[in-house]
Amino acid sequence: MSGTTNDAPSSTPTTPVPAWEELVTTALLGTDRRTPPGAVPGRDAPVALLDAAAVTTVRRRAGIRPVRAAARPEPAAPDWRPPLPPAATRRLTTLLTDRPGTGGGRRGAAPDLMELLPQWLALANAYGYAAPPETLPALLDAARGRTDLRPAVLAFAGARALWLARLNPDWRFALRAAPGGGAALPGPDAPERVRQLWQEGLFSERVALLTAMRVRDAASAREVLSSTWATERAEDRLMFLDTLRTGLEAADEPFLEAALADRSRNVRATAAELLSALPDSALARRMAQRATACVAVDHTGSASAASGAPTIVVEAPHECDPGMERDGVLPKAPAGRGERSWWLGQLVEAAPLGAWSRRFGGRTPEEIVALPVADDWQGELHGAWCRAAVRQRDPGWSRALLGAPSAPEAGGPGAVSLAERAKLLATLEGGERAEWVAGFIATHGLSEAFQLLGVCAVPWAPPLGRAVVDALNIARDAGSYPWSFSGVMGLAERCLDPAETVRLEPLTATPEDAEDAAPGAGGYWAEAFQRLTTTLRLRATMSAELAPPGGS
Amino acid sequence: MTQQGVRWTAEQVLALAPDAASRKAGSKLAVAGPWSSAGTSDEGTVWGLCKGSGSKPYQTVIDVADSTGPAYKCSCPSRKFPCKHALGLLLLWAGDDTAVPPGQAPDWAQQWLAGRRTRAAERTTRTDAASGATSADPEAARRRAERRADRITAGAAELEQRLTDLFRGGLAAAEQAGYALWEETAARMVDAQAPGLASRVRELGAMPGSGPGWPVRLLEECALLHLLDQGWLRRDHLPEGLAATVRSRIGLSGSPDGPPVRDQWLTLAQYDTADSRLTTRRIWLYGTGSGRTALLLSYGAAGRAPELSLPVGLAFEAEVAAYPGAGQLRAALGERFTAPEPSSVRPPGITPSEAAARYGEALQDDPWLDAYPVTLTRVIPAPDGDSWQLIDADSELALPLTSSARSRPGLWRLMALSGGAPVTVFGECGHLGFTPLTAWAAERKDAQGSTGQTVALC
């Protein structure tokens, strides 16, 4: 502030005081070289300098004045959402205090608060509360470190967080994450702005625009995309094409058919993939024709030993003709795979699943999957059907391919891998999904269940929750250490319904170590279950705190 | 003694934590799970049993309403104070009425409380006896004080000599002399029993390396040090108030001699500064009845939090006595009559121009003052190039923020709170700029008529 005081009126001296600049110069050079104004040279000169400087310093400080104001910031838009209940505000502060990097080591019985933040945010957003302004910096810092938190944090933090992010480079991510850098995208009522943004915008802005338009009105998004399609760069064409996944419809077919002739192989492959997800498209029909030509039912019984039961026989394509290639089949097999089975897999994956029922005399998916397959083609064929069921989001086929959760091969390396099972599960409705995974855990235990649990809806449905707790209890009795199950424990803390706490209560006591158990395992299990129950209680308290006042 | 139902906020509890790790550990224990038989009494006691890794739960009890600040007792082996269990229990108590219900303290908690009260009573008696002892031999005390004054006089004279030598040769040479010269001089001042001089001298050592404009800053600080030396050497000629100020600036602390002022005191701010030897805690209080502002200082050994801790935004009734010295704001906390509780009283605010003038006036009583506490009303925080300002909403004037304030996370809480709209800010205003310490949002129209939340910025 002292910089503004030199011309302050208060520095008009009443007694002759040397100018400050002169004192500074003298001080720098030394009184041996330069005598301070108004002093005698020699022994007392430094004292005279210090005396004068002391008077001037106090005078300067006493005369400080405000400076001229800089430009005022544009005020943030008011947030009209209701404020958080006070208890929820306190909880949020506590959750945000728990930063990773402090503490560390074994987790002990205390809950991991940072892991509860996603649920807290989801609830707060569901109620539509406004974030308390003073928590915004901590929220933005948390989202900066954890990309998975960003969408929920930015929704909760609202417009004021973007206002704040414009002032602090550390929070730039918030502007990038918000479509159009925080500015609202033009709507359908502003065709001119849409056209301008599409033609002049940055790549990310154009993708955001296209995605937003696709959600609102698939046709106009397609129209905008077609208008410049021919002049876009290949990698941009690929990204733009990808936006068509949202709201894919029959009307997209001509555009996608045209893209099958694209210069870029990746664009061609994506166009083919999208077309194959439209069961009535010409491409899907062509693929069905090709695929069904390769697979037949042999009733003669020659392929299956003695029984005479119908058996599926496979005759993989002998060549990848230009027509197949044009429809997105990649001719070159990856290392270690036979060319013919590679081509077959792609044909079956892209063929509409409805075609198989017709091909196999009206059999249901279950009946088709149950048919024996000759000559070791089962893995290839079932794998391709799985990919098709996921791509076409067909629950009937998914159910058939998943089979019974208690089947012996469901837990082991059967025809369908766990990763594929997880994807198939995702096409089923939540309750059915939970039921299947519960059955799987009851038979096969937890060691293989992690991936499958990840696709289940939160909080876990009661049968699933019970299955997990029972399996943990069995694992404890088996005498191993709990950290073999830390992944599932962590999931349970986040996903188990707090209502299950009562059932967990007996498990929190420290049991006597059994003869054959790992040393001290019982204590660690008790600690793990304590953390689980504590976390569940906390989650229940959290959601009670967030309930709007007045509501029950 | 205290009222049922007055519970602290999580921030206020967390402010008691000795370090960040304790804050984290305490937050994790702020859930009902590990606690059993928790409760709170009308007298302001909170207790509970915490399940630890051992078979026997830890016994944790806190006396929130003690007149010398919250007191803790926990059977855990932690050497941190308060331990994570005490923090966790207080957080639980603050956040969850059902988890810590009102009740009768169990025997083990009662015993500790009774022991404390007895000891407190004994301490009062002993202090009375001790003060009797000092007055018993005033002659010896006078001789001790004289000897110390002589040493300080010798030290001040030596320091004057060093300053004279420095300015004879010029400050340009001081840049080469480096830190060692000042360190040695500071050590001489410690020997001379003048800690105030020593710390000022130590600060001089860092100035030649402090960036552009350092000769001006060094000249200013040398001149004020010279002024302090001269003040000491001629203290007999100074008016009593100024002489007392000189004595306290030199480092002769004296004891609070002002009349005790009983008032409802609002805690405006609390912050720590630390060097390698000492943690200093500054607590600003505002007397809601008297309108007085007072500064409490408390100290902790290096790395340890000072014991006195008052939750920002809460008010309590207590006696406060001023230290000697003209314009002195430093005071000592005497007896406390109530536990801290929420208060809607806010200090009246002034404009940036009035704040600058207030600092200037305060220099009349204490020319060594770096900053003066003020509450600004209707100011808008705003960036100004690399720097920041608090702009008067009703004029074209602003106060720049100090460089230390610019680098603190509190700056962003202040910005977030304001959102470009005027806010009320308490802080320290001085020649280096303004340091915001606490802020209150303008009243929100949609918030159920409550006054703006107190937001600590430090």
Short mmCIF file of N, CA and C in Angstrom, two decimals, chain A residues 120-245:
data_model
loop_
_atom_site.label_atom_id
_atom_site.label_comp_id
_atom_site.label_asym_id
_atom_site.label_seq_id
_atom_site.Cartn_x
_atom_site.Cartn_y
_atom_site.Cartn_z
N TRP A 120 -23.04 -39.02 -1.07
CA TRP A 120 -23.57 -37.78 -0.50
C TRP A 120 -23.97 -36.82 -1.63
N LEU A 121 -23.08 -36.67 -2.60
CA LEU A 121 -23.33 -35.75 -3.71
C LEU A 121 -24.55 -36.20 -4.53
N ALA A 122 -24.64 -37.52 -4.76
CA ALA A 122 -25.77 -38.01 -5.56
C ALA A 122 -27.08 -37.67 -4.86
N LEU A 123 -27.13 -37.87 -3.53
CA LEU A 123 -28.35 -37.56 -2.79
C LEU A 123 -28.66 -36.07 -2.81
N ALA A 124 -27.61 -35.27 -2.54
CA ALA A 124 -27.81 -33.82 -2.50
C ALA A 124 -28.31 -33.33 -3.86
N ASN A 125 -27.75 -33.89 -4.92
CA ASN A 125 -28.19 -33.50 -6.26
C ASN A 125 -29.61 -33.95 -6.53
N ALA A 126 -29.97 -35.13 -6.01
CA ALA A 126 -31.32 -35.62 -6.23
C ALA A 126 -32.34 -34.69 -5.55
N TYR A 127 -31.98 -34.13 -4.39
CA TYR A 127 -32.86 -33.19 -3.71
C TYR A 127 -32.79 -31.80 -4.33
N GLY A 128 -31.75 -31.54 -5.11
CA GLY A 128 -31.63 -30.25 -5.77
C GLY A 128 -31.18 -29.11 -4.86
N TYR A 129 -30.30 -29.41 -3.88
CA TYR A 129 -29.81 -28.36 -2.99
C TYR A 129 -28.73 -27.51 -3.65
N ALA A 130 -28.60 -26.28 -3.14
CA ALA A 130 -27.48 -25.42 -3.54
C ALA A 130 -26.29 -25.71 -2.62
N ALA A 131 -25.10 -25.69 -3.16
CA ALA A 131 -23.90 -25.89 -2.35
C ALA A 131 -23.65 -24.63 -1.52
N PRO A 132 -23.27 -24.76 -0.22
CA PRO A 132 -22.89 -23.57 0.55
C PRO A 132 -21.65 -22.96 -0.10
N PRO A 133 -21.67 -21.65 -0.40
CA PRO A 133 -20.57 -21.06 -1.17
C PRO A 133 -19.19 -21.34 -0.58
N GLU A 134 -19.06 -21.30 0.77
CA GLU A 134 -17.73 -21.43 1.35
C GLU A 134 -17.14 -22.83 1.15
N THR A 135 -17.97 -23.80 0.75
CA THR A 135 -17.44 -25.15 0.53
C THR A 135 -16.95 -25.34 -0.91
N LEU A 136 -17.21 -24.38 -1.78
CA LEU A 136 -16.87 -24.57 -3.20
C LEU A 136 -15.38 -24.84 -3.43
N PRO A 137 -14.46 -24.08 -2.78
CA PRO A 137 -13.05 -24.37 -3.04
C PRO A 137 -12.67 -25.81 -2.70
N ALA A 138 -13.15 -26.31 -1.55
CA ALA A 138 -12.82 -27.68 -1.16
C ALA A 138 -13.45 -28.68 -2.13
N LEU A 139 -14.67 -28.38 -2.59
CA LEU A 139 -15.32 -29.27 -3.55
C LEU A 139 -14.55 -29.32 -4.86
N LEU A 140 -14.13 -28.15 -5.33
CA LEU A 140 -13.39 -28.11 -6.59
C LEU A 140 -12.06 -28.82 -6.45
N ASP A 141 -11.40 -28.65 -5.29
CA ASP A 141 -10.12 -29.34 -5.07
C ASP A 141 -10.33 -30.86 -5.09
N ALA A 142 -11.42 -31.31 -4.46
CA ALA A 142 -11.69 -32.75 -4.43
C ALA A 142 -11.93 -33.27 -5.86
N ALA A 143 -12.68 -32.50 -6.63
CA ALA A 143 -12.98 -32.94 -8.00
C ALA A 143 -11.76 -32.88 -8.89
N ARG A 144 -10.84 -31.98 -8.54
CA ARG A 144 -9.63 -31.87 -9.34
C ARG A 144 -8.82 -33.16 -9.23
N GLY A 145 -8.76 -33.71 -8.00
CA GLY A 145 -7.98 -34.92 -7.79
C GLY A 145 -8.68 -36.17 -8.26
N ARG A 146 -10.00 -36.13 -8.36
CA ARG A 146 -10.73 -37.37 -8.71
C ARG A 146 -11.70 -37.10 -9.84
N THR A 147 -11.30 -37.51 -11.04
CA THR A 147 -12.13 -37.24 -12.21
C THR A 147 -13.51 -37.88 -12.10
N ASP A 148 -13.60 -39.02 -11.38
CA ASP A 148 -14.90 -39.68 -11.31
C ASP A 148 -15.92 -38.85 -10.52
N LEU A 149 -15.40 -37.93 -9.67
CA LEU A 149 -16.31 -37.10 -8.87
C LEU A 149 -16.83 -35.89 -9.66
N ARG A 150 -16.14 -35.58 -10.76
CA ARG A 150 -16.40 -34.28 -11.38
C ARG A 150 -17.85 -34.01 -11.77
N PRO A 151 -18.51 -34.94 -12.49
CA PRO A 151 -19.88 -34.60 -12.90
C PRO A 151 -20.77 -34.26 -11.72
N ALA A 152 -20.70 -35.07 -10.64
CA ALA A 152 -21.57 -34.83 -9.48
C ALA A 152 -21.18 -33.54 -8.77
N VAL A 153 -19.88 -33.30 -8.61
CA VAL A 153 -19.43 -32.07 -7.94
C VAL A 153 -19.86 -30.84 -8.72
N LEU A 154 -19.68 -30.88 -10.02
CA LEU A 154 -20.00 -29.69 -10.81
C LEU A 154 -21.51 -29.43 -10.83
N ALA A 155 -22.29 -30.50 -10.82
CA ALA A 155 -23.74 -30.32 -10.78
C ALA A 155 -24.14 -29.66 -9.45
N PHE A 156 -23.55 -30.15 -8.35
CA PHE A 156 -23.87 -29.63 -7.03
C PHE A 156 -23.33 -28.21 -6.87
N ALA A 157 -22.11 -28.00 -7.31
CA ALA A 157 -21.45 -26.70 -7.10
C ALA A 157 -22.12 -25.60 -7.90
N GLY A 158 -22.71 -25.93 -9.04
CA GLY A 158 -23.52 -24.96 -9.77
C GLY A 158 -22.72 -23.87 -10.47
N ALA A 159 -23.44 -22.84 -10.88
CA ALA A 159 -22.84 -21.80 -11.71
C ALA A 159 -21.74 -21.04 -10.98
N ARG A 160 -21.86 -20.92 -9.64
CA ARG A 160 -20.86 -20.14 -8.92
C ARG A 160 -19.49 -20.81 -8.96
N ALA A 161 -19.46 -22.14 -9.04
CA ALA A 161 -18.19 -22.84 -9.13
C ALA A 161 -17.50 -22.52 -10.46
N LEU A 162 -18.27 -22.40 -11.53
CA LEU A 162 -17.67 -22.05 -12.82
C LEU A 162 -17.18 -20.61 -12.79
N TRP A 163 -17.95 -19.77 -12.13
CA TRP A 163 -17.54 -18.37 -11.94
C TRP A 163 -16.18 -18.34 -11.23
N LEU A 164 -16.05 -19.18 -10.19
CA LEU A 164 -14.82 -19.24 -9.40
C LEU A 164 -13.68 -19.84 -10.22
N ALA A 165 -14.01 -20.86 -11.00
CA ALA A 165 -12.99 -21.57 -11.77
C ALA A 165 -12.35 -20.65 -12.81
N ARG A 166 -13.09 -19.66 -13.27
CA ARG A 166 -12.50 -18.73 -14.24
C ARG A 166 -11.39 -17.90 -13.60
N LEU A 167 -11.39 -17.79 -12.26
CA LEU A 167 -10.38 -16.97 -11.58
C LEU A 167 -9.18 -17.79 -11.14
N ASN A 168 -9.28 -19.11 -11.13
CA ASN A 168 -8.19 -19.94 -10.60
C ASN A 168 -7.80 -21.02 -11.61
N PRO A 169 -6.58 -20.92 -12.15
CA PRO A 169 -6.15 -21.89 -13.17
C PRO A 169 -6.18 -23.34 -12.68
N ASP A 170 -6.06 -23.54 -11.34
CA ASP A 170 -6.11 -24.91 -10.82
C ASP A 170 -7.44 -25.59 -11.12
N TRP A 171 -8.45 -24.79 -11.35
CA TRP A 171 -9.80 -25.36 -11.52
C TRP A 171 -10.28 -25.28 -12.96
N ARG A 172 -9.34 -25.10 -13.89
CA ARG A 172 -9.71 -25.03 -15.31
C ARG A 172 -10.55 -26.21 -15.76
N PHE A 173 -10.28 -27.37 -15.14
CA PHE A 173 -10.99 -28.58 -15.56
C PHE A 173 -12.50 -28.37 -15.53
N ALA A 174 -12.95 -27.55 -14.57
CA ALA A 174 -14.39 -27.35 -14.43
C ALA A 174 -14.96 -26.69 -15.68
N LEU A 175 -14.17 -25.79 -16.28
CA LEU A 175 -14.65 -25.10 -17.48
C LEU A 175 -14.65 -26.05 -18.67
N ARG A 176 -13.61 -26.92 -18.71
CA ARG A 176 -13.56 -27.90 -19.81
C ARG A 176 -14.69 -28.90 -19.69
N ALA A 177 -14.95 -29.33 -18.43
CA ALA A 177 -15.93 -30.38 -18.23
C ALA A 177 -17.34 -29.89 -18.55
N ALA A 178 -17.57 -28.61 -18.29
CA ALA A 178 -18.89 -28.07 -18.59
C ALA A 178 -18.96 -27.83 -20.09
N PRO A 179 -20.01 -28.28 -20.76
CA PRO A 179 -20.07 -28.11 -22.21
C PRO A 179 -19.96 -26.65 -22.59
N GLY A 180 -19.19 -26.37 -23.62
CA GLY A 180 -19.06 -25.00 -24.08
C GLY A 180 -18.35 -24.11 -23.10
N GLY A 181 -17.50 -24.69 -22.27
CA GLY A 181 -16.70 -23.89 -21.33
C GLY A 181 -17.58 -23.15 -20.35
N GLY A 182 -18.71 -23.71 -20.01
CA GLY A 182 -19.55 -23.08 -19.00
C GLY A 182 -20.62 -22.20 -19.60
N ALA A 183 -20.42 -21.76 -20.85
CA ALA A 183 -21.46 -20.98 -21.48
C ALA A 183 -22.52 -21.95 -22.00
N ALA A 184 -23.76 -21.54 -21.96
CA ALA A 184 -24.82 -22.43 -22.40
C ALA A 184 -24.69 -22.69 -23.90
N LEU A 185 -24.96 -23.92 -24.31
CA LEU A 185 -24.93 -24.23 -25.74
C LEU A 185 -26.18 -23.63 -26.38
N PRO A 186 -26.06 -23.22 -27.64
CA PRO A 186 -27.25 -22.67 -28.30
C PRO A 186 -28.32 -23.75 -28.44
N GLY A 187 -29.56 -23.38 -28.26
CA GLY A 187 -30.66 -24.33 -28.36
C GLY A 187 -31.26 -24.32 -29.76
N PRO A 188 -32.34 -25.09 -29.95
CA PRO A 188 -32.95 -25.20 -31.28
C PRO A 188 -33.53 -23.87 -31.75
N ASP A 189 -33.73 -22.95 -30.79
CA ASP A 189 -34.30 -21.66 -31.16
C ASP A 189 -33.25 -20.72 -31.74
N ALA A 190 -32.00 -21.16 -31.77
CA ALA A 190 -30.93 -20.28 -32.28
C ALA A 190 -30.14 -20.97 -33.38
N PRO A 191 -30.81 -21.26 -34.52
CA PRO A 191 -30.13 -22.03 -35.58
C PRO A 191 -28.87 -21.33 -36.10
N GLU A 192 -28.91 -20.00 -36.06
CA GLU A 192 -27.76 -19.27 -36.59
C GLU A 192 -26.52 -19.50 -35.71
N ARG A 193 -26.74 -19.48 -34.36
CA ARG A 193 -25.62 -19.70 -33.43
C ARG A 193 -25.14 -21.13 -33.53
N VAL A 194 -26.08 -22.08 -33.74
CA VAL A 194 -25.70 -23.48 -33.91
C VAL A 194 -24.76 -23.60 -35.11
N ARG A 195 -25.17 -22.99 -36.22
CA ARG A 195 -24.39 -23.09 -37.45
C ARG A 195 -23.00 -22.48 -37.23
N GLN A 196 -23.00 -21.35 -36.56
CA GLN A 196 -21.71 -20.66 -36.35
C GLN A 196 -20.79 -21.48 -35.46
N LEU A 197 -21.36 -22.03 -34.37
CA LEU A 197 -20.53 -22.82 -33.45
C LEU A 197 -20.03 -24.08 -34.16
N TRP A 198 -20.88 -24.68 -34.98
CA TRP A 198 -20.48 -25.90 -35.69
C TRP A 198 -19.34 -25.60 -36.68
N GLN A 199 -19.39 -24.42 -37.30
CA GLN A 199 -18.39 -24.13 -38.32
C GLN A 199 -17.11 -23.52 -37.75
N GLU A 200 -17.25 -22.81 -36.62
CA GLU A 200 -16.07 -22.09 -36.13
C GLU A 200 -15.57 -22.59 -34.79
N GLY A 201 -16.36 -23.46 -34.12
CA GLY A 201 -16.00 -23.86 -32.77
C GLY A 201 -14.77 -24.76 -32.71
N LEU A 202 -14.23 -24.91 -31.49
CA LEU A 202 -13.15 -25.86 -31.27
C LEU A 202 -13.72 -27.27 -31.37
N PHE A 203 -12.84 -28.24 -31.57
CA PHE A 203 -13.30 -29.60 -31.74
C PHE A 203 -14.19 -30.05 -30.57
N SER A 204 -13.71 -29.75 -29.32
CA SER A 204 -14.47 -30.21 -28.16
C SER A 204 -15.85 -29.54 -28.11
N GLU A 205 -15.90 -28.27 -28.51
CA GLU A 205 -17.19 -27.57 -28.51
C GLU A 205 -18.13 -28.19 -29.55
N ARG A 206 -17.56 -28.58 -30.69
CA ARG A 206 -18.39 -29.16 -31.75
C ARG A 206 -18.93 -30.51 -31.31
N VAL A 207 -18.08 -31.32 -30.63
CA VAL A 207 -18.56 -32.61 -30.15
C VAL A 207 -19.67 -32.40 -29.13
N ALA A 208 -19.43 -31.42 -28.21
CA ALA A 208 -20.45 -31.14 -27.18
C ALA A 208 -21.75 -30.70 -27.84
N LEU A 209 -21.65 -29.85 -28.85
CA LEU A 209 -22.84 -29.36 -29.55
C LEU A 209 -23.59 -30.53 -30.19
N LEU A 210 -22.83 -31.37 -30.90
CA LEU A 210 -23.44 -32.49 -31.61
C LEU A 210 -24.13 -33.44 -30.63
N THR A 211 -23.44 -33.72 -29.51
CA THR A 211 -24.00 -34.63 -28.51
C THR A 211 -25.29 -34.05 -27.95
N ALA A 212 -25.25 -32.75 -27.62
CA ALA A 212 -26.45 -32.13 -27.05
C ALA A 212 -27.59 -32.14 -28.06
N MET A 213 -27.29 -31.86 -29.33
CA MET A 213 -28.35 -31.86 -30.35
C MET A 213 -28.91 -33.25 -30.54
N ARG A 214 -28.03 -34.25 -30.47
CA ARG A 214 -28.45 -35.63 -30.70
C ARG A 214 -29.48 -36.05 -29.64
N VAL A 215 -29.26 -35.59 -28.41
CA VAL A 215 -30.20 -35.93 -27.35
C VAL A 215 -31.56 -35.30 -27.62
N ARG A 216 -31.54 -34.05 -28.08
CA ARG A 216 -32.79 -33.32 -28.29
C ARG A 216 -33.51 -33.78 -29.55
N ASP A 217 -32.75 -33.89 -30.64
CA ASP A 217 -33.38 -34.05 -31.94
C ASP A 217 -32.37 -34.73 -32.87
N ALA A 218 -32.52 -36.06 -32.98
CA ALA A 218 -31.53 -36.84 -33.70
C ALA A 218 -31.38 -36.38 -35.15
N ALA A 219 -32.51 -36.03 -35.76
CA ALA A 219 -32.47 -35.70 -37.19
C ALA A 219 -31.66 -34.43 -37.46
N SER A 220 -31.86 -33.39 -36.63
CA SER A 220 -31.15 -32.15 -36.92
C SER A 220 -29.66 -32.31 -36.65
N ALA A 221 -29.30 -33.17 -35.70
CA ALA A 221 -27.89 -33.42 -35.47
C ALA A 221 -27.27 -34.08 -36.71
N ARG A 222 -28.01 -35.03 -37.28
CA ARG A 222 -27.52 -35.73 -38.47
C ARG A 222 -27.36 -34.72 -39.61
N GLU A 223 -28.32 -33.81 -39.69
CA GLU A 223 -28.30 -32.82 -40.76
C GLU A 223 -27.06 -31.93 -40.65
N VAL A 224 -26.81 -31.45 -39.43
CA VAL A 224 -25.64 -30.60 -39.21
C VAL A 224 -24.36 -31.36 -39.57
N LEU A 225 -24.31 -32.63 -39.14
CA LEU A 225 -23.12 -33.44 -39.39
C LEU A 225 -22.91 -33.64 -40.89
N SER A 226 -24.01 -33.94 -41.61
CA SER A 226 -23.88 -34.18 -43.05
C SER A 226 -23.37 -32.95 -43.78
N SER A 227 -23.73 -31.77 -43.26
CA SER A 227 -23.43 -30.54 -44.00
C SER A 227 -21.92 -30.35 -44.20
N THR A 228 -21.10 -30.87 -43.27
CA THR A 228 -19.65 -30.64 -43.43
C THR A 228 -18.89 -31.96 -43.50
N TRP A 229 -19.61 -33.08 -43.53
CA TRP A 229 -19.01 -34.40 -43.39
C TRP A 229 -17.80 -34.60 -44.30
N ALA A 230 -17.96 -34.24 -45.57
CA ALA A 230 -16.93 -34.56 -46.56
C ALA A 230 -15.62 -33.83 -46.28
N THR A 231 -15.69 -32.70 -45.57
CA THR A 231 -14.48 -31.90 -45.39
C THR A 231 -13.80 -32.14 -44.03
N GLU A 232 -14.41 -32.98 -43.18
CA GLU A 232 -13.81 -33.20 -41.86
C GLU A 232 -12.60 -34.13 -41.96
N ARG A 233 -11.70 -34.00 -40.99
CA ARG A 233 -10.54 -34.90 -40.94
C ARG A 233 -10.99 -36.27 -40.46
N ALA A 234 -10.22 -37.30 -40.84
CA ALA A 234 -10.64 -38.68 -40.56
C ALA A 234 -10.89 -38.91 -39.07
N GLU A 235 -9.95 -38.43 -38.18
CA GLU A 235 -10.15 -38.72 -36.76
C GLU A 235 -11.34 -37.97 -36.19
N ASP A 236 -11.61 -36.78 -36.75
CA ASP A 236 -12.80 -36.04 -36.32
C ASP A 236 -14.06 -36.77 -36.78
N ARG A 237 -14.02 -37.28 -38.03
CA ARG A 237 -15.20 -38.00 -38.55
C ARG A 237 -15.54 -39.16 -37.61
N LEU A 238 -14.49 -39.83 -37.13
CA LEU A 238 -14.71 -40.98 -36.25
C LEU A 238 -15.43 -40.56 -34.97
N MET A 239 -14.96 -39.45 -34.36
CA MET A 239 -15.58 -38.98 -33.11
C MET A 239 -17.02 -38.51 -33.36
N PHE A 240 -17.22 -37.80 -34.45
CA PHE A 240 -18.57 -37.32 -34.75
C PHE A 240 -19.51 -38.49 -34.97
N LEU A 241 -19.03 -39.49 -35.70
CA LEU A 241 -19.84 -40.66 -36.00
C LEU A 241 -20.27 -41.35 -34.70
N ASP A 242 -19.34 -41.32 -33.75
CA ASP A 242 -19.60 -41.96 -32.47
C ASP A 242 -20.80 -41.35 -31.75
N THR A 243 -21.05 -40.06 -31.96
CA THR A 243 -22.16 -39.40 -31.27
C THR A 243 -23.50 -39.99 -31.74
N LEU A 244 -23.53 -40.65 -32.91
CA LEU A 244 -24.79 -41.21 -33.41
C LEU A 244 -25.27 -42.38 -32.55
N ARG A 245 -24.38 -42.93 -31.72
CA ARG A 245 -24.80 -44.02 -30.82
C ARG A 245 -26.00 -43.60 -29.99
#
